CSV table of N, CA and C and ligand atoms in Angstrom, one decimal:
chain,number,residue,atom,x,y,z
A,146,MET,N,-1.2,-21.3,-46.9
A,146,MET,CA,-1.9,-21.9,-45.7
A,146,MET,C,-3.4,-22.1,-46.0
A,147,ASN,N,-3.9,-23.3,-45.7
A,147,ASN,CA,-5.3,-23.5,-46.0
A,147,ASN,C,-6.1,-22.8,-45.0
A,148,ARG,N,-7.4,-22.8,-45.3
A,148,ARG,CA,-8.3,-22.0,-44.5
A,148,ARG,C,-8.4,-22.5,-43.0
A,149,LEU,N,-8.5,-23.8,-42.9
A,149,LEU,CA,-8.6,-24.4,-41.5
A,149,LEU,C,-7.4,-24.0,-40.7
A,150,ALA,N,-6.2,-24.1,-41.3
A,150,ALA,CA,-5.0,-23.8,-40.5
A,150,ALA,C,-5.0,-22.3,-40.1
A,151,TRP,N,-5.5,-21.5,-41.0
A,151,TRP,CA,-5.5,-20.0,-40.7
A,151,TRP,C,-6.5,-19.8,-39.5
A,152,LEU,N,-7.6,-20.4,-39.6
A,152,LEU,CA,-8.6,-20.3,-38.5
A,152,LEU,C,-8.0,-20.8,-37.2
A,153,ALA,N,-7.3,-21.9,-37.2
A,153,ALA,CA,-6.7,-22.4,-36.0
A,153,ALA,C,-5.7,-21.4,-35.4
A,154,LEU,N,-5.0,-20.8,-36.3
A,154,LEU,CA,-4.0,-19.8,-35.9
A,154,LEU,C,-4.7,-18.6,-35.2
A,155,VAL,N,-5.7,-18.1,-35.8
A,155,VAL,CA,-6.5,-16.9,-35.3
A,155,VAL,C,-7.0,-17.2,-33.9
A,156,PHE,N,-7.6,-18.4,-33.7
A,156,PHE,CA,-8.2,-18.7,-32.4
A,156,PHE,C,-7.1,-19.1,-31.4
A,157,ALA,N,-5.9,-19.3,-31.8
A,157,ALA,CA,-4.8,-19.6,-30.9
A,157,ALA,C,-4.2,-18.4,-30.3
A,158,LEU,N,-4.5,-17.2,-30.9
A,158,LEU,CA,-3.9,-16.0,-30.5
A,158,LEU,C,-4.6,-15.5,-29.2
A,159,PRO,N,-3.9,-15.0,-28.2
A,159,PRO,CA,-4.6,-14.4,-27.0
A,159,PRO,C,-5.4,-13.2,-27.4
A,160,ALA,N,-6.5,-13.0,-26.7
A,160,ALA,CA,-7.4,-11.9,-27.0
A,160,ALA,C,-6.6,-10.6,-27.1
A,161,SER,N,-5.6,-10.4,-26.2
A,161,SER,CA,-4.9,-9.1,-26.2
A,161,SER,C,-4.2,-8.8,-27.5
A,162,ALA,N,-3.8,-9.9,-28.2
A,162,ALA,CA,-3.1,-9.7,-29.5
A,162,ALA,C,-4.0,-9.1,-30.6
A,163,LEU,N,-5.3,-9.3,-30.4
A,163,LEU,CA,-6.2,-8.9,-31.4
A,163,LEU,C,-6.8,-7.5,-31.1
A,164,ARG,N,-6.5,-7.0,-29.9
A,164,ARG,CA,-7.1,-5.7,-29.5
A,164,ARG,C,-6.4,-4.6,-30.3
A,165,ALA,N,-7.2,-3.9,-31.0
A,165,ALA,CA,-6.6,-2.9,-31.9
A,165,ALA,C,-6.4,-1.5,-31.2
A,166,GLU,N,-7.4,-1.2,-30.3
A,166,GLU,CA,-7.4,0.1,-29.6
A,166,GLU,C,-6.4,0.2,-28.4
A,167,PRO,N,-5.6,1.2,-28.3
A,167,PRO,CA,-4.8,1.3,-27.1
A,167,PRO,C,-5.8,1.7,-25.9
A,168,TYR,N,-5.4,1.4,-24.7
A,168,TYR,CA,-6.3,1.7,-23.6
A,168,TYR,C,-6.4,3.2,-23.3
A,169,TRP,N,-5.3,3.9,-23.4
A,169,TRP,CA,-5.3,5.3,-23.2
A,169,TRP,C,-5.5,6.0,-24.5
A,170,PRO,N,-6.3,7.2,-24.5
A,170,PRO,CA,-6.4,7.9,-25.8
A,170,PRO,C,-5.1,8.3,-26.4
A,171,GLU,N,-5.0,8.3,-27.7
A,171,GLU,CA,-3.7,8.5,-28.3
A,171,GLU,C,-3.1,9.9,-28.0
A,172,LYS,N,-3.9,10.9,-27.7
A,172,LYS,CA,-3.4,12.2,-27.5
A,172,LYS,C,-3.1,12.4,-26.0
A,173,ALA,N,-3.4,11.4,-25.2
A,173,ALA,CA,-3.1,11.6,-23.7
A,173,ALA,C,-1.6,11.7,-23.4
A,174,ARG,N,-1.4,12.6,-22.4
A,174,ARG,CA,0.0,12.9,-22.1
A,174,ARG,C,0.1,13.0,-20.6
A,175,VAL,N,1.2,12.6,-20.0
A,175,VAL,CA,1.5,12.8,-18.6
A,175,VAL,C,2.9,13.4,-18.5
A,176,TYR,N,3.0,14.4,-17.6
A,176,TYR,CA,4.3,15.1,-17.5
A,176,TYR,C,4.5,15.8,-16.2
A,177,PHE,N,5.7,16.1,-15.8
A,177,PHE,CA,6.0,16.9,-14.6
A,177,PHE,C,5.8,18.3,-14.8
A,178,ILE,N,5.0,19.0,-14.0
A,178,ILE,CA,4.9,20.4,-14.0
A,178,ILE,C,6.1,21.0,-13.2
A,179,THR,N,6.4,20.3,-12.1
A,179,THR,CA,7.6,20.6,-11.3
A,179,THR,C,8.0,19.3,-10.6
A,180,PRO,N,9.3,19.0,-10.3
A,180,PRO,CA,10.5,19.8,-10.6
A,180,PRO,C,10.9,19.7,-12.1
A,181,ALA,N,11.7,20.6,-12.5
A,181,ALA,CA,12.3,20.5,-13.9
A,181,ALA,C,13.4,19.5,-13.9
A,182,ASN,N,13.6,18.9,-15.1
A,182,ASN,CA,14.7,18.0,-15.3
A,182,ASN,C,16.0,18.7,-14.9
A,183,GLY,N,16.8,18.1,-14.1
A,183,GLY,CA,18.1,18.7,-13.7
A,183,GLY,C,18.0,19.6,-12.5
A,184,ALA,N,16.8,19.7,-11.9
A,184,ALA,CA,16.7,20.6,-10.8
A,184,ALA,C,17.5,20.2,-9.6
A,185,VAL,N,18.0,21.1,-8.8
A,185,VAL,CA,18.8,20.8,-7.6
A,185,VAL,C,17.9,21.3,-6.5
A,186,VAL,N,17.5,20.4,-5.6
A,186,VAL,CA,16.5,20.7,-4.6
A,186,VAL,C,17.1,20.6,-3.2
A,187,ASN,N,16.8,21.6,-2.3
A,187,ASN,CA,17.3,21.6,-0.9
A,187,ASN,C,16.2,20.9,-0.1
A,188,GLY,N,16.4,19.8,0.4
A,188,GLY,CA,15.4,19.1,1.3
A,188,GLY,C,14.3,18.4,0.5
A,189,LYS,N,13.1,18.7,1.0
A,189,LYS,CA,11.9,18.0,0.4
A,189,LYS,C,11.6,18.4,-1.1
A,190,VAL,N,11.1,17.4,-1.8
A,190,VAL,CA,10.9,17.7,-3.3
A,190,VAL,C,9.4,17.9,-3.5
A,191,GLU,N,9.1,19.1,-3.9
A,191,GLU,CA,7.7,19.3,-4.3
A,191,GLU,C,7.5,18.9,-5.7
A,192,VAL,N,6.5,18.0,-5.9
A,192,VAL,CA,6.2,17.4,-7.2
A,192,VAL,C,4.8,17.7,-7.7
A,193,LYS,N,4.6,18.2,-8.9
A,193,LYS,CA,3.3,18.5,-9.4
A,193,LYS,C,3.1,17.7,-10.7
A,194,PHE,N,2.0,16.9,-10.8
A,194,PHE,CA,1.8,16.0,-11.9
A,194,PHE,C,0.9,16.7,-12.9
A,195,GLY,N,1.3,16.7,-14.2
A,195,GLY,CA,0.5,17.2,-15.3
A,195,GLY,C,-0.1,16.1,-16.1
A,196,LEU,N,-1.3,16.3,-16.6
A,196,LEU,CA,-2.0,15.3,-17.3
A,196,LEU,C,-2.9,16.0,-18.3
A,197,SER,N,-2.9,15.5,-19.6
A,197,SER,CA,-3.9,16.0,-20.5
A,197,SER,C,-4.4,14.9,-21.4
A,198,GLY,N,-5.7,15.1,-21.9
A,198,GLY,CA,-6.3,14.1,-22.8
A,198,GLY,C,-6.9,12.9,-22.1
A,199,VAL,N,-6.8,12.9,-20.7
A,199,VAL,CA,-7.4,11.8,-19.9
A,199,VAL,C,-7.6,12.4,-18.5
A,200,GLY,N,-8.6,11.8,-17.8
A,200,GLY,CA,-9.0,12.4,-16.5
A,200,GLY,C,-8.4,11.6,-15.3
A,201,VAL,N,-8.4,12.3,-14.1
A,201,VAL,CA,-7.9,11.7,-12.9
A,201,VAL,C,-9.2,11.2,-12.1
A,202,ALA,N,-9.1,10.0,-11.6
A,202,ALA,CA,-10.1,9.5,-10.7
A,202,ALA,C,-9.5,8.6,-9.6
A,203,PRO,N,-10.0,8.6,-8.4
A,203,PRO,CA,-9.4,7.8,-7.4
A,203,PRO,C,-9.4,6.3,-7.8
A,204,ALA,N,-8.4,5.6,-7.1
A,204,ALA,CA,-8.3,4.1,-7.3
A,204,ALA,C,-9.7,3.5,-7.0
A,205,GLY,N,-10.0,2.4,-7.7
A,205,GLY,CA,-11.3,1.8,-7.5
A,205,GLY,C,-12.3,2.2,-8.5
A,206,THR,N,-12.1,3.3,-9.2
A,206,THR,CA,-13.0,3.8,-10.2
A,206,THR,C,-12.8,3.0,-11.5
A,207,ASP,N,-13.8,2.2,-11.8
A,207,ASP,CA,-13.7,1.3,-13.0
A,207,ASP,C,-14.3,2.0,-14.2
A,208,LYS,N,-13.6,2.8,-14.8
A,208,LYS,CA,-14.1,3.6,-15.9
A,208,LYS,C,-13.0,3.9,-16.9
A,209,ALA,N,-13.3,3.7,-18.2
A,209,ALA,CA,-12.3,3.9,-19.3
A,209,ALA,C,-11.9,5.4,-19.3
A,210,GLY,N,-10.7,5.6,-19.7
A,210,GLY,CA,-10.3,7.0,-20.0
A,210,GLY,C,-9.9,7.8,-18.7
A,211,VAL,N,-9.9,7.2,-17.6
A,211,VAL,CA,-9.5,7.9,-16.4
A,211,VAL,C,-8.5,7.0,-15.6
A,212,GLY,N,-7.6,7.6,-14.8
A,212,GLY,CA,-6.7,6.8,-14.1
A,212,GLY,C,-6.1,7.6,-12.9
A,213,HIS,N,-5.1,7.1,-12.2
A,213,HIS,CA,-4.5,7.9,-11.1
A,213,HIS,C,-3.0,7.8,-11.3
A,214,HIS,N,-2.3,8.8,-10.7
A,214,HIS,CA,-0.9,9.0,-10.9
A,214,HIS,C,-0.1,8.0,-10.0
A,215,HIS,N,1.1,7.7,-10.5
A,215,HIS,CA,2.1,7.0,-9.7
A,215,HIS,C,3.5,7.6,-10.0
A,216,VAL,N,4.3,7.7,-9.0
A,216,VAL,CA,5.7,8.2,-9.2
A,216,VAL,C,6.6,7.0,-9.1
A,217,LEU,N,7.4,6.8,-10.1
A,217,LEU,CA,8.5,5.8,-10.1
A,217,LEU,C,9.8,6.5,-9.6
A,218,ILE,N,10.4,6.0,-8.5
A,218,ILE,CA,11.5,6.7,-8.0
A,218,ILE,C,12.7,5.7,-8.1
A,219,ASP,N,13.7,6.1,-8.9
A,219,ASP,CA,14.9,5.3,-9.1
A,219,ASP,C,14.5,3.9,-9.5
A,220,ALA,N,13.5,3.8,-10.4
A,220,ALA,CA,12.9,2.5,-10.8
A,220,ALA,C,12.9,2.4,-12.3
A,221,GLU,N,13.0,1.2,-12.8
A,221,GLU,CA,12.9,0.9,-14.3
A,221,GLU,C,11.4,1.1,-14.7
A,222,THR,N,11.2,1.6,-15.9
A,222,THR,CA,9.8,1.7,-16.5
A,222,THR,C,9.3,0.3,-16.6
A,223,PRO,N,8.1,0.0,-16.1
A,223,PRO,CA,7.5,-1.3,-16.2
A,223,PRO,C,7.4,-1.7,-17.7
A,224,LYS,N,7.6,-2.9,-18.0
A,224,LYS,CA,7.5,-3.4,-19.4
A,224,LYS,C,6.9,-4.8,-19.5
A,225,GLY,N,6.5,-5.2,-20.7
A,225,GLY,CA,6.0,-6.5,-20.9
A,225,GLY,C,4.8,-6.9,-20.0
A,226,ASP,N,4.9,-8.0,-19.4
A,226,ASP,CA,3.7,-8.5,-18.6
A,226,ASP,C,3.4,-7.6,-17.4
A,227,GLU,N,4.5,-6.9,-16.9
A,227,GLU,CA,4.2,-6.0,-15.8
A,227,GLU,C,3.2,-4.9,-16.1
A,228,LEU,N,3.0,-4.6,-17.4
A,228,LEU,CA,2.0,-3.6,-17.8
A,228,LEU,C,0.6,-4.0,-17.6
A,229,ASN,N,0.4,-5.3,-17.6
A,229,ASN,CA,-1.0,-5.8,-17.6
A,229,ASN,C,-1.4,-6.4,-16.2
A,230,GLN,N,-0.6,-6.0,-15.2
A,230,GLN,CA,-1.0,-6.3,-13.8
A,230,GLN,C,-0.8,-5.1,-12.9
A,231,PRO,N,-1.4,-5.1,-11.7
A,231,PRO,CA,-1.3,-4.0,-10.9
A,231,PRO,C,0.1,-3.6,-10.5
A,232,LEU,N,0.5,-2.3,-10.5
A,232,LEU,CA,1.8,-1.9,-10.1
A,232,LEU,C,2.0,-2.2,-8.6
A,233,PRO,N,3.2,-2.6,-8.3
A,233,PRO,CA,3.5,-2.9,-6.8
A,233,PRO,C,3.5,-1.5,-6.1
A,234,ALA,N,3.4,-1.6,-4.8
A,234,ALA,CA,3.4,-0.4,-4.0
A,234,ALA,C,4.6,-0.6,-3.0
A,235,ASN,N,5.7,0.2,-3.2
A,235,ASN,CA,6.9,0.1,-2.4
A,235,ASN,C,7.6,1.4,-2.4
A,236,ALA,N,8.9,1.4,-1.9
A,236,ALA,CA,9.6,2.7,-1.9
A,236,ALA,C,9.9,3.2,-3.3
A,237,HIS,N,9.9,2.4,-4.3
A,237,HIS,CA,10.2,2.9,-5.7
A,237,HIS,C,8.9,3.2,-6.5
A,238,VAL,N,7.8,2.8,-6.0
A,238,VAL,CA,6.5,3.0,-6.7
A,238,VAL,C,5.5,3.6,-5.8
A,239,LYS,N,5.2,4.9,-5.9
A,239,LYS,CA,4.3,5.5,-5.0
A,239,LYS,C,2.9,5.7,-5.7
A,240,HIS,N,1.8,5.3,-5.1
A,240,HIS,CA,0.5,5.4,-5.7
A,240,HIS,C,-0.2,6.7,-5.1
A,241,PHE,N,-0.9,7.3,-6.0
A,241,PHE,CA,-1.7,8.5,-5.6
A,241,PHE,C,-3.2,8.2,-5.9
A,242,GLY,N,-3.6,7.1,-5.2
A,242,GLY,CA,-5.0,6.5,-5.4
A,242,GLY,C,-6.1,7.4,-4.9
A,243,GLY,N,-5.8,8.5,-4.3
A,243,GLY,CA,-6.8,9.4,-3.9
A,243,GLY,C,-7.2,10.4,-5.0
A,244,GLY,N,-6.4,10.3,-6.1
A,244,GLY,CA,-6.6,11.2,-7.2
A,244,GLY,C,-5.8,12.5,-7.1
A,245,GLN,N,-4.8,12.4,-6.2
A,245,GLN,CA,-3.9,13.6,-6.0
A,245,GLN,C,-3.2,14.0,-7.3
A,246,THR,N,-2.9,15.3,-7.4
A,246,THR,CA,-2.1,15.7,-8.6
A,246,THR,C,-0.8,16.4,-8.1
A,247,GLU,N,-0.5,16.3,-6.8
A,247,GLU,CA,0.8,16.8,-6.4
A,247,GLU,C,1.2,16.0,-5.1
A,248,THR,N,2.5,16.1,-4.7
A,248,THR,CA,2.9,15.5,-3.5
A,248,THR,C,4.3,16.2,-3.1
A,249,VAL,N,4.7,15.8,-1.9
A,249,VAL,CA,6.1,16.2,-1.5
A,249,VAL,C,6.8,14.9,-1.2
A,250,LEU,N,8.0,14.7,-1.8
A,250,LEU,CA,8.8,13.5,-1.6
A,250,LEU,C,9.9,13.8,-0.7
A,251,ASP,N,10.2,12.9,0.2
A,251,ASP,CA,11.3,13.0,1.1
A,251,ASP,C,12.4,12.1,0.7
A,252,LEU,N,13.3,12.5,-0.1
A,252,LEU,CA,14.3,11.6,-0.7
A,252,LEU,C,15.7,11.9,0.0
A,253,PRO,N,16.5,10.8,0.1
A,253,PRO,CA,17.8,11.0,0.6
A,253,PRO,C,18.7,11.8,-0.3
A,254,PRO,N,19.7,12.5,0.2
A,254,PRO,CA,20.6,13.3,-0.6
A,254,PRO,C,21.2,12.5,-1.7
A,255,GLY,N,21.4,13.2,-2.9
A,255,GLY,CA,22.0,12.5,-4.0
A,255,GLY,C,21.1,12.7,-5.3
A,256,ARG,N,21.5,12.0,-6.3
A,256,ARG,CA,20.8,12.1,-7.6
A,256,ARG,C,19.7,11.1,-7.6
A,257,HIS,N,18.5,11.5,-8.2
A,257,HIS,CA,17.4,10.6,-8.3
A,257,HIS,C,16.7,10.7,-9.6
A,258,LYS,N,16.2,9.6,-10.1
A,258,LYS,CA,15.5,9.5,-11.3
A,258,LYS,C,14.0,9.4,-11.0
A,259,LEU,N,13.2,10.3,-11.6
A,259,LEU,CA,11.7,10.2,-11.4
A,259,LEU,C,11.0,10.1,-12.7
A,260,GLN,N,9.9,9.3,-12.6
A,260,GLN,CA,9.0,9.2,-13.8
A,260,GLN,C,7.6,9.0,-13.3
A,261,LEU,N,6.6,9.6,-14.1
A,261,LEU,CA,5.2,9.4,-13.8
A,261,LEU,C,4.7,8.3,-14.6
A,262,ILE,N,3.7,7.5,-14.1
A,262,ILE,CA,3.0,6.5,-14.9
A,262,ILE,C,1.6,6.5,-14.4
A,263,LEU,N,0.7,6.6,-15.4
A,263,LEU,CA,-0.8,6.5,-15.0
A,263,LEU,C,-1.2,5.1,-15.0
A,264,ALA,N,-2.2,4.7,-14.2
A,264,ALA,CA,-2.7,3.4,-14.2
A,264,ALA,C,-4.2,3.5,-13.9
A,265,ASP,N,-5.0,2.5,-14.3
A,265,ASP,CA,-6.4,2.5,-14.2
A,265,ASP,C,-6.9,2.3,-12.7
A,266,GLY,N,-8.2,2.2,-12.5
A,266,GLY,CA,-8.7,2.1,-11.1
A,266,GLY,C,-8.2,0.9,-10.4
A,267,ASN,N,-7.7,-0.1,-11.1
A,267,ASN,CA,-7.1,-1.3,-10.4
A,267,ASN,C,-5.6,-1.3,-10.4
A,268,HIS,N,-5.0,-0.1,-10.7
A,268,HIS,CA,-3.5,0.1,-10.7
A,268,HIS,C,-2.8,-0.6,-11.8
A,269,ILE,N,-3.5,-0.9,-12.9
A,269,ILE,CA,-2.9,-1.5,-14.1
A,269,ILE,C,-2.5,-0.5,-15.1
A,270,PRO,N,-1.3,-0.4,-15.5
A,270,PRO,CA,-0.8,0.6,-16.5
A,270,PRO,C,-1.3,0.5,-17.9
A,271,HIS,N,-1.5,-0.8,-18.3
A,271,HIS,CA,-1.9,-1.1,-19.7
A,271,HIS,C,-0.7,-0.9,-20.7
A,272,ASP,N,-0.8,-1.6,-21.8
A,272,ASP,CA,0.3,-1.6,-22.8
A,272,ASP,C,-0.2,-1.0,-24.1
A,273,PRO,N,0.3,0.0,-24.7
A,273,PRO,CA,1.5,0.8,-24.2
A,273,PRO,C,1.1,1.7,-23.0
A,274,PRO,N,2.0,1.9,-22.1
A,274,PRO,CA,1.8,2.7,-20.9
A,274,PRO,C,1.7,4.2,-21.2
A,275,LEU,N,1.1,4.9,-20.3
A,275,LEU,CA,1.1,6.4,-20.4
A,275,LEU,C,2.1,6.9,-19.3
A,276,VAL,N,3.3,7.2,-19.8
A,276,VAL,CA,4.4,7.6,-18.9
A,276,VAL,C,4.9,8.9,-19.3
A,277,SER,N,5.5,9.6,-18.3
A,277,SER,CA,6.2,10.9,-18.6
A,277,SER,C,7.6,10.6,-19.0
A,278,GLU,N,8.3,11.7,-19.4
A,278,GLU,CA,9.7,11.5,-19.6
A,278,GLU,C,10.4,11.3,-18.3
A,279,ILE,N,11.5,10.7,-18.3
A,279,ILE,CA,12.3,10.5,-17.0
A,279,ILE,C,13.0,11.7,-16.7
A,280,ILE,N,12.9,12.3,-15.5
A,280,ILE,CA,13.7,13.4,-15.1
A,280,ILE,C,14.7,13.0,-14.1
A,281,GLU,N,15.8,13.8,-14.0
A,281,GLU,CA,16.8,13.5,-13.0
A,281,GLU,C,16.9,14.8,-12.1
A,282,ILE,N,16.9,14.6,-10.8
A,282,ILE,CA,17.1,15.7,-9.9
A,282,ILE,C,18.2,15.4,-8.9
A,283,GLU,N,18.6,16.4,-8.3
A,283,GLU,CA,19.6,16.2,-7.2
A,283,GLU,C,19.1,16.8,-5.9
A,284,VAL,N,19.1,16.0,-4.9
A,284,VAL,CA,18.7,16.5,-3.6
A,284,VAL,C,19.9,16.8,-2.8
A,285,LYS,N,20.0,18.0,-2.2
A,285,LYS,CA,21.2,18.4,-1.4
A,285,LYS,C,21.0,18.0,0.0
B,555,LIG,CU1,-2.2,2.8,-8.1
């Protein structure tokens, strides 16, 4: 490839393709403190969010290295373009924009899949996302 063609290729790439650094620190981790995977719960589900290597800040905080928690309930992990836009807010995606680190979920009886995902002050998860493992619980 000649030099001009190479330059044309480089400038044709979107800026995101050239970004080397991930948004979240590499050591950052998000996880469930409770409930445990496989837990059987009577009634309301007490959930505690664990986070390390990155800080919690309320929604609207425009600062690198901090974010707020979201719980995905019986939802697919966002992927592709979904990661670079704000997470929706609905019955399957709960925002904790106040900087909360725990909640109580009122879920119908049956099996449920839960996952945590961190997003920045504008509710954007970034790619690659900072997600917990998916846990499965049963509500009696
Ligand atoms: Cu949010």
